[in-house]
Amino acid sequence: MNSSSREPFSPVLATDADVTTMWRTIINPLGWHTWRVYFMLVDPDGHPHPQLVEVDEMPETFDSEDAVRFVEFLSMLADDLGGDSCSVALMFARPGDGGLSDGDRALCCELYAAAKDAGLRLELLHVATDTAITPAPMDEVLPRTA
């Protein structure tokens, strides 16, 4: 809830900046002892569902098979909600500080690729550390071709 107005926090996720603002508003304080993931399903009109799902004790790395299985799970949830028109807002949280690590980029790369193959729309991925919530845009995490 917004403490000043007592109105529930109900963002519309129309831009990547809106997604970043949402994560920075609802996830606090920062700091984790284990890896975890948070996600919300988002209606076609940009309204996230009020249920925030937290999965703790996630593995520190995702290979392509892990990413495919996780995206299949998310796709089933999105299909139940509204099919192809829904998207998923997803944030990984890990112990430590700093911005995106090479491991964070690899994890996000695997997820973006698996989601694309499955036809699942992901909102801008984010990684949270003990000190910051950092966006992980697709063009910054996908491998560069020469």
Coordinates of N, CA, C and O in Angstrom, one line a residue:
M1 N 0.8 -1.2 0.0 CA 0.0 0.0 0.0 C 0.9 1.2 0.0 O 1.9 1.3 0.6
N2 N 0.4 2.3 -0.6 CA 1.0 3.6 -0.6 C 0.7 4.2 0.8 O -0.4 4.5 1.1
S3 N 1.8 4.4 1.6 CA 1.5 4.8 3.0 C 0.9 6.2 3.1 O 0.2 6.5 4.1
S4 N 1.2 7.0 2.1 CA 0.6 8.4 2.2 C -0.8 8.5 1.9 O -1.6 9.3 2.4
S5 N -1.3 7.7 1.0 CA -2.7 7.8 0.6 C -3.6 6.6 1.0 O -4.8 6.6 0.9
R6 N -2.9 5.5 1.4 CA -3.6 4.3 1.8 C -4.3 3.6 0.6 O -5.1 2.7 0.8
E7 N -4.0 4.1 -0.6 CA -4.5 3.4 -1.8 C -3.6 2.3 -2.1 O -2.4 2.4 -2.0
P8 N -4.1 1.2 -2.6 CA -3.2 0.1 -3.0 C -2.4 0.5 -4.2 O -2.8 1.2 -5.0
F9 N -1.1 -0.1 -4.2 CA -0.2 0.2 -5.3 C -0.7 -0.6 -6.5 O -0.8 -1.9 -6.4
S10 N -1.2 0.0 -7.5 CA -1.7 -0.6 -8.7 C -1.2 0.0 -10.0 O -1.8 0.8 -10.6
P11 N 0.1 -0.4 -10.3 CA 0.7 0.2 -11.5 C 0.1 -0.3 -12.8 O -0.5 -1.4 -12.8
V12 N 0.4 0.5 -13.8 CA 0.1 0.0 -15.2 C 1.5 -0.1 -15.8 O 2.3 0.8 -15.8
L13 N 1.8 -1.3 -16.3 CA 3.2 -1.5 -16.9 C 3.1 -1.3 -18.4 O 3.0 -2.2 -19.2
A14 N 3.3 0.0 -18.8 CA 3.2 0.3 -20.2 C 4.6 0.4 -20.8 O 4.8 0.3 -22.0
T15 N 5.6 0.7 -19.9 CA 7.0 0.8 -20.4 C 8.0 0.0 -19.5 O 7.6 -0.4 -18.4
D16 N 9.2 -0.1 -20.0 CA 10.2 -0.8 -19.2 C 10.5 0.0 -17.9 O 10.7 -0.6 -16.9
A17 N 10.4 1.3 -18.0 CA 10.6 2.1 -16.8 C 9.5 1.8 -15.7 O 9.8 1.8 -14.5
D18 N 8.3 1.6 -16.2 CA 7.2 1.2 -15.3 C 7.5 -0.1 -14.6 O 7.2 -0.2 -13.4
V19 N 8.1 -1.0 -15.3 CA 8.4 -2.3 -14.6 C 9.5 -2.1 -13.6 O 9.4 -2.7 -12.5
T20 N 10.5 -1.4 -13.9 CA 11.6 -1.1 -13.0 C 11.0 -0.4 -11.7 O 11.3 -0.8 -10.6
T21 N 10.2 0.6 -11.9 CA 9.6 1.3 -10.8 C 8.7 0.4 -9.9 O 8.8 0.4 -8.7
M22 N 8.0 -0.5 -10.6 CA 7.2 -1.5 -9.8 C 8.1 -2.3 -8.9 O 7.8 -2.4 -7.7
W23 N 9.1 -2.9 -9.5 CA 10.0 -3.8 -8.6 C 10.6 -3.0 -7.5 O 10.7 -3.5 -6.4
R24 N 11.1 -1.8 -7.8 CA 11.7 -1.0 -6.8 C 10.8 -0.5 -5.7 O 11.2 -0.2 -4.6
T25 N 9.5 -0.5 -6.0 CA 8.5 -0.1 -5.0 C 8.0 -1.3 -4.2 O 7.9 -1.1 -2.9
I26 N 7.9 -2.4 -4.7 CA 7.3 -3.5 -3.9 C 8.3 -4.4 -3.3 O 8.0 -5.2 -2.3
I27 N 9.6 -4.4 -3.7 CA 10.6 -5.3 -3.1 C 11.5 -4.5 -2.3 O 12.4 -3.8 -2.8
N28 N 11.3 -4.5 -1.0 CA 12.2 -3.9 0.0 C 11.9 -4.4 1.3 O 10.8 -4.9 1.6
P29 N 12.9 -4.5 2.2 CA 14.3 -4.1 1.9 C 15.0 -5.1 1.1 O 14.5 -6.2 0.9
L30 N 16.1 -4.7 0.5 CA 16.9 -5.6 -0.3 C 17.8 -6.4 0.7 O 18.1 -6.1 1.8
G31 N 18.3 -7.5 0.2 CA 19.2 -8.4 0.9 C 18.7 -9.8 1.0 O 17.6 -10.0 1.5
W32 N 19.5 -10.8 0.5 CA 19.1 -12.2 0.5 C 20.2 -13.1 0.9 O 21.4 -12.8 0.6
H33 N 19.9 -14.2 1.5 CA 20.9 -15.2 1.8 C 21.0 -16.3 0.8 O 21.9 -17.0 0.7
T34 N 19.9 -16.4 0.0 CA 19.9 -17.5 -1.0 C 19.3 -16.8 -2.3 O 18.7 -15.7 -2.3
W35 N 19.5 -17.5 -3.4 CA 19.0 -17.1 -4.7 C 17.5 -17.3 -4.7 O 17.0 -18.3 -4.1
R36 N 16.7 -16.4 -5.3 CA 15.3 -16.6 -5.4 C 14.8 -15.8 -6.6 O 15.5 -15.0 -7.2
V37 N 13.5 -16.1 -7.0 CA 12.9 -15.4 -8.1 C 11.5 -14.9 -7.7 O 10.9 -15.6 -6.9
Y38 N 11.2 -13.8 -8.2 CA 9.8 -13.2 -8.0 C 9.2 -13.0 -9.3 O 9.9 -12.6 -10.3
F39 N 7.9 -13.3 -9.4 CA 7.2 -13.0 -10.7 C 5.8 -12.7 -10.4 O 5.2 -13.1 -9.4
M40 N 5.2 -12.0 -11.4 CA 3.8 -11.7 -11.5 C 3.3 -11.8 -12.9 O 4.1 -11.6 -13.8
L41 N 2.1 -12.3 -13.0 CA 1.5 -12.3 -14.3 C 0.9 -10.9 -14.6 O 0.4 -10.3 -13.7
V42 N 0.9 -10.5 -15.9 CA 0.5 -9.2 -16.3 C -0.6 -9.3 -17.3 O -0.4 -10.0 -18.4
D43 N -1.7 -8.7 -17.1 CA -2.9 -8.7 -18.0 C -2.5 -7.9 -19.3 O -1.6 -7.1 -19.3
P44 N -3.2 -8.2 -20.4 CA -2.9 -7.5 -21.6 C -3.0 -5.9 -21.5 O -2.3 -5.2 -22.3
D45 N -3.8 -5.5 -20.6 CA -3.9 -4.0 -20.4 C -2.8 -3.4 -19.5 O -2.8 -2.2 -19.2
G46 N -1.8 -4.3 -19.1 CA -0.6 -3.8 -18.4 C -0.8 -3.8 -16.9 O 0.1 -3.4 -16.2
H47 N -1.9 -4.3 -16.4 CA -2.1 -4.4 -14.9 C -1.6 -5.7 -14.4 O -2.0 -6.8 -14.9
P48 N -0.6 -5.7 -13.5 CA -0.1 -6.9 -12.9 C -1.2 -7.5 -12.0 O -1.9 -6.8 -11.3
H49 N -1.2 -8.8 -11.9 CA -2.1 -9.5 -11.0 C -1.6 -9.2 -9.6 O -0.4 -9.1 -9.4
P50 N -2.4 -9.1 -8.6 CA -2.0 -8.8 -7.3 C -1.2 -9.8 -6.6 O -0.6 -9.5 -5.5
Q51 N -1.1 -11.0 -7.1 CA -0.3 -12.1 -6.5 C 1.1 -12.0 -6.9 O 1.4 -12.2 -8.1
L52 N 2.0 -11.7 -6.0 CA 3.4 -11.8 -6.2 C 3.9 -13.2 -5.8 O 3.7 -13.6 -4.6
V53 N 4.5 -13.9 -6.7 CA 5.0 -15.2 -6.4 C 6.5 -15.2 -6.1 O 7.3 -14.6 -6.9
E54 N 6.9 -15.8 -5.0 CA 8.3 -15.8 -4.6 C 8.7 -17.3 -4.5 O 8.1 -18.1 -3.9
V55 N 9.8 -17.6 -5.2 CA 10.3 -19.0 -5.2 C 11.7 -18.9 -4.6 O 12.6 -18.2 -5.3
D56 N 11.9 -19.4 -3.4 CA 13.3 -19.2 -2.8 C 14.1 -20.5 -3.1 O 13.6 -21.5 -3.5
E57 N 15.4 -20.3 -2.8 CA 16.4 -21.3 -2.9 C 16.5 -21.9 -4.4 O 16.5 -23.0 -4.6
M58 N 16.5 -20.9 -5.3 CA 16.7 -21.2 -6.7 C 18.2 -21.5 -6.9 O 19.0 -21.1 -6.2
P59 N 18.5 -22.3 -8.0 CA 19.9 -22.5 -8.3 C 20.6 -21.3 -8.8 O 19.9 -20.4 -9.3
E60 N 21.9 -21.2 -8.6 CA 22.6 -20.0 -8.9 C 22.8 -19.8 -10.4 O 23.0 -18.7 -10.9
T61 N 22.7 -20.9 -11.2 CA 22.8 -20.9 -12.6 C 21.7 -21.6 -13.3 O 21.1 -22.5 -12.7
F62 N 21.3 -21.2 -14.4 CA 20.3 -21.8 -15.2 C 21.0 -22.2 -16.5 O 21.5 -21.3 -17.2
D63 N 20.9 -23.5 -16.9 CA 21.3 -23.8 -18.3 C 20.1 -23.7 -19.1 O 19.0 -23.4 -18.7
S64 N 20.3 -24.0 -20.4 CA 19.2 -23.8 -21.3 C 18.0 -24.8 -21.0 O 16.8 -24.4 -21.1
E65 N 18.3 -26.0 -20.5 CA 17.2 -26.9 -20.1 C 16.4 -26.4 -18.9 O 15.2 -26.5 -18.9
D66 N 17.1 -25.8 -17.9 CA 16.4 -25.2 -16.8 C 15.5 -24.1 -17.2 O 14.4 -23.9 -16.8
A67 N 16.1 -23.3 -18.1 CA 15.3 -22.1 -18.6 C 14.1 -22.5 -19.3 O 13.0 -22.0 -19.1
V68 N 14.2 -23.6 -20.2 CA 13.0 -24.1 -20.9 C 12.0 -24.6 -20.0 O 10.8 -24.3 -20.1
R69 N 12.4 -25.4 -19.0 CA 11.4 -25.9 -18.0 C 10.7 -24.8 -17.2 O 9.5 -24.8 -17.0
F70 N 11.5 -23.8 -16.8 CA 10.9 -22.7 -16.0 C 9.9 -21.9 -16.9 O 8.8 -21.5 -16.5
V71 N 10.3 -21.6 -18.2 CA 9.4 -20.9 -19.1 C 8.2 -21.7 -19.4 O 7.1 -21.1 -19.5
E72 N 8.3 -23.0 -19.5 CA 7.1 -23.9 -19.7 C 6.1 -23.7 -18.5 O 4.9 -23.6 -18.8
F73 N 6.7 -23.7 -17.3 CA 5.8 -23.5 -16.1 C 5.1 -22.1 -16.2 O 3.9 -22.0 -16.0
L74 N 5.9 -21.1 -16.5 CA 5.3 -19.7 -16.6 C 4.3 -19.6 -17.7 O 3.3 -19.0 -17.6
S75 N 4.6 -20.3 -18.8 CA 3.6 -20.3 -20.0 C 2.3 -21.0 -19.6 O 1.2 -20.5 -20.0
M76 N 2.4 -22.1 -18.8 CA 1.1 -22.7 -18.3 C 0.3 -21.7 -17.5 O -0.9 -21.6 -17.7
L77 N 1.0 -21.0 -16.6 CA 0.3 -20.0 -15.8 C -0.3 -18.9 -16.6 O -1.5 -18.5 -16.4
A78 N 0.4 -18.4 -17.5 CA -0.1 -17.3 -18.4 C -1.2 -17.8 -19.3 O -2.2 -17.1 -19.5
D79 N -1.1 -19.0 -19.8 CA -2.2 -19.6 -20.6 C -3.5 -19.7 -19.8 O -4.6 -19.4 -20.3
D80 N -3.4 -20.1 -18.5 CA -4.5 -20.2 -17.7 C -5.2 -18.9 -17.4 O -6.4 -18.8 -17.3
L81 N -4.3 -17.9 -17.4 CA -4.8 -16.5 -17.1 C -5.5 -15.9 -18.3 O -6.5 -15.3 -18.2
G82 N -4.8 -16.0 -19.5 CA -5.4 -15.3 -20.6 C -4.7 -15.6 -21.9 O -4.8 -14.8 -22.9
G83 N -3.9 -16.6 -21.9 CA -3.3 -17.0 -23.2 C -2.2 -16.1 -23.7 O -1.4 -15.6 -22.9
D84 N -2.1 -16.0 -25.0 CA -0.9 -15.3 -25.6 C -0.9 -13.8 -25.3 O 0.2 -13.2 -25.4
S85 N -1.9 -13.3 -24.8 CA -2.0 -11.8 -24.6 C -1.4 -11.4 -23.2 O -1.1 -10.2 -23.0
C86 N -1.1 -12.4 -22.3 CA -0.5 -12.1 -21.0 C 1.0 -12.1 -21.1 O 1.6 -12.7 -22.0
S87 N 1.6 -11.4 -20.2 CA 3.0 -11.4 -20.1 C 3.4 -11.7 -18.6 O 2.6 -11.8 -17.8
V88 N 4.7 -11.9 -18.4 CA 5.3 -12.2 -17.1 C 6.3 -11.2 -16.7 O 7.2 -10.9 -17.5
A89 N 6.2 -10.6 -15.5 CA 7.2 -9.7 -15.0 C 8.0 -10.6 -14.0 O 7.5 -11.3 -13.2
L90 N 9.3 -10.6 -14.2 CA 10.2 -11.5 -13.5 C 11.5 -10.8 -13.0 O 12.1 -10.0 -13.7
M91 N 11.8 -11.2 -11.8 CA 13.0 -10.6 -11.2 C 13.8 -11.7 -10.4 O 13.1 -12.4 -9.6
F92 N 15.0 -11.8 -10.6 CA 15.9 -12.7 -9.8 C 16.6 -11.9 -8.7 O 17.0 -10.8 -9.0
A93 N 16.7 -12.5 -7.6 CA 17.4 -11.9 -6.4 C 18.5 -12.8 -6.0 O 18.3 -14.0 -6.0
R94 N 19.6 -12.2 -5.7 CA 20.8 -13.0 -5.2 C 21.5 -12.2 -4.2 O 21.5 -11.0 -4.1
P95 N 22.3 -13.0 -3.4 CA 23.2 -12.3 -2.4 C 24.3 -11.6 -3.1 O 24.6 -11.9 -4.2
G96 N 24.8 -10.6 -2.5 CA 26.0 -9.9 -3.1 C 25.5 -8.5 -3.5 O 24.4 -8.0 -3.2
D97 N 26.5 -7.7 -4.0 CA 26.2 -6.4 -4.4 C 26.6 -6.2 -5.9 O 27.0 -7.1 -6.6
G98 N 26.5 -4.9 -6.3 CA 26.9 -4.6 -7.6 C 25.8 -4.7 -8.6 O 24.7 -5.0 -8.3
G99 N 26.2 -4.4 -9.9 CA 25.2 -4.4 -11.0 C 25.1 -5.9 -11.5 O 25.3 -6.8 -10.8
L100 N 24.9 -6.0 -12.8 CA 24.7 -7.3 -13.4 C 26.1 -8.0 -13.6 O 27.0 -7.4 -14.1
S101 N 26.1 -9.2 -13.1 CA 27.4 -10.0 -13.2 C 27.3 -10.7 -14.5 O 26.2 -10.8 -15.2
D102 N 28.4 -11.4 -14.9 CA 28.4 -12.2 -16.1 C 27.4 -13.4 -15.9 O 26.7 -13.7 -16.9
G103 N 27.3 -13.9 -14.7 CA 26.3 -15.0 -14.4 C 24.9 -14.5 -14.6 O 24.0 -15.2 -15.1
D104 N 24.6 -13.3 -14.1 CA 23.3 -12.7 -14.2 C 22.9 -12.5 -15.7 O 21.8 -12.8 -16.1
R105 N 23.9 -12.0 -16.5 CA 23.6 -11.8 -17.9 C 23.3 -13.2 -18.6 O 22.4 -13.3 -19.4
A106 N 24.1 -14.2 -18.2 CA 23.9 -15.5 -18.8 C 22.5 -16.1 -18.5 O 21.8 -16.6 -19.3
L107 N 22.1 -15.9 -17.2 CA 20.8 -16.4 -16.8 C 19.7 -15.7 -17.5 O 18.8 -16.3 -18.1
C108 N 19.8 -14.4 -17.6 CA 18.8 -13.6 -18.4 C 18.8 -14.0 -19.8 O 17.7 -14.1 -20.4
C109 N 19.9 -14.2 -20.4 CA 20.0 -14.6 -21.8 C 19.3 -15.9 -22.0 O 18.5 -16.0 -23.0
E110 N 19.5 -16.9 -21.2 CA 18.8 -18.2 -21.3 C 17.3 -18.0 -21.2 O 16.6 -18.6 -22.0
L111 N 16.9 -17.1 -20.3 CA 15.4 -16.9 -20.1 C 14.8 -16.2 -21.3 O 13.7 -16.6 -21.8
Y112 N 15.4 -15.2 -21.8 CA 14.9 -14.5 -22.9 C 14.8 -15.4 -24.1 O 13.8 -15.4 -24.9
A113 N 15.8 -16.2 -24.4 CA 15.8 -17.2 -25.5 C 14.7 -18.2 -25.3 O 14.0 -18.5 -26.3
A114 N 14.6 -18.8 -24.1 CA 13.6 -19.8 -23.9 C 12.2 -19.2 -24.1 O 11.3 -19.8 -24.6
A115 N 12.0 -18.0 -23.6 CA 10.7 -17.3 -23.7 C 10.3 -17.1 -25.2 O 9.2 -17.3 -25.6
K116 N 11.3 -16.6 -25.9 CA 11.1 -16.3 -27.3 C 10.7 -17.6 -28.0 O 9.7 -17.6 -28.8
D117 N 11.4 -18.7 -27.8 CA 11.1 -20.0 -28.4 C 9.7 -20.5 -28.1 O 9.0 -21.1 -28.9
A118 N 9.3 -20.2 -26.8 CA 8.0 -20.7 -26.3 C 6.8 -19.7 -26.7 O 5.7 -20.0 -26.4
G119 N 7.2 -18.5 -27.2 CA 6.1 -17.6 -27.5 C 5.6 -16.9 -26.2 O 4.5 -16.4 -26.2
L120 N 6.4 -16.9 -25.2 CA 6.0 -16.2 -23.9 C 6.5 -14.8 -23.9 O 7.7 -14.6 -24.1
R121 N 5.6 -13.8 -23.6 CA 6.1 -12.5 -23.5 C 6.6 -12.2 -22.1 O 5.9 -12.4 -21.1
L122 N 7.9 -11.8 -22.0 CA 8.4 -11.4 -20.7 C 8.5 -9.9 -20.7 O 8.9 -9.3 -21.7
E123 N 8.2 -9.3 -19.6 CA 8.5 -7.9 -19.4 C 10.0 -7.8 -19.2 O 10.7 -8.8 -19.0
L124 N 10.6 -6.6 -19.1 CA 12.0 -6.4 -18.9 C 12.4 -7.2 -17.7 O 11.9 -7.0 -16.6
L125 N 13.4 -8.1 -17.8 CA 13.9 -8.8 -16.7 C 14.7 -7.9 -15.8 O 15.3 -6.9 -16.2
H126 N 14.7 -8.3 -14.5 CA 15.5 -7.5 -13.5 C 16.3 -8.4 -12.6 O 15.8 -9.6 -12.4
V127 N 17.4 -8.0 -12.0 CA 18.2 -8.7 -11.0 C 18.3 -7.8 -9.8 O 18.7 -6.6 -9.9
A128 N 18.0 -8.4 -8.7 CA 18.1 -7.6 -7.4 C 19.3 -8.2 -6.6 O 19.5 -9.4 -6.6
T129 N 20.1 -7.3 -6.1 CA 21.2 -7.7 -5.2 C 21.0 -7.1 -3.8 O 19.9 -6.5 -3.6
D130 N 21.9 -7.2 -3.0 CA 21.8 -6.6 -1.6 C 21.7 -5.1 -1.6 O 21.3 -4.5 -0.7
T131 N 22.1 -4.5 -2.8 CA 22.2 -3.0 -2.8 C 21.4 -2.4 -3.9 O 21.3 -1.2 -3.9
A132 N 20.9 -3.1 -4.9 CA 20.2 -2.5 -6.0 C 19.3 -3.5 -6.8 O 19.5 -4.7 -6.7
I133 N 18.3 -2.9 -7.5 CA 17.5 -3.6 -8.4 C 17.9 -3.1 -9.8 O 17.7 -1.9 -10.1
T134 N 18.4 -3.9 -10.7 CA 19.0 -3.5 -11.9 C 18.2 -4.1 -13.1 O 18.1 -5.4 -13.1
P135 N 17.8 -3.3 -14.1 CA 17.2 -3.9 -15.3 C 18.2 -4.7 -16.1 O 19.4 -4.3 -16.1
A136 N 17.7 -5.7 -16.8 CA 18.6 -6.5 -17.7 C 18.0 -6.5 -19.1 O 17.4 -7.5 -19.4
P137 N 18.1 -5.5 -19.8 CA 17.5 -5.4 -21.2 C 18.1 -6.5 -22.1 O 19.3 -6.8 -22.0
M138 N 17.2 -7.0 -22.9 CA 17.6 -8.1 -23.8 C 18.9 -7.7 -24.6 O 19.8 -8.6 -24.8
D139 N 18.9 -6.5 -25.2 CA 20.0 -6.2 -26.0 C 21.3 -6.1 -25.2 O 22.4 -6.1 -25.9
E140 N 21.3 -6.0 -23.9 CA 22.5 -6.0 -23.1 C 23.0 -7.3 -22.7 O 24.1 -7.5 -22.3
V141 N 22.1 -8.3 -22.7 CA 22.5 -9.7 -22.2 C 22.6 -10.7 -23.3 O 23.3 -11.7 -23.1
L142 N 22.0 -10.5 -24.5 CA 22.2 -11.5 -25.5 C 23.6 -11.4 -26.1 O 24.2 -10.3 -26.2
P143 N 24.2 -12.5 -26.5 CA 25.5 -12.5 -27.1 C 25.6 -11.6 -28.3 O 24.7 -11.6 -29.1
R144 N 26.7 -11.0 -28.4 CA 26.9 -10.1 -29.6 C 27.5 -10.9 -30.7 O 28.3 -11.8 -30.5
T145 N 27.0 -10.7 -31.9 CA 27.6 -11.4 -33.1 C 28.5 -10.4 -33.8 O 28.2 -9.2 -33.9
A146 N 29.6 -11.0 -34.3 CA 30.6 -10.1 -35.0 C 30.2 -9.8 -36.4 O 29.3 -10.3 -37.0

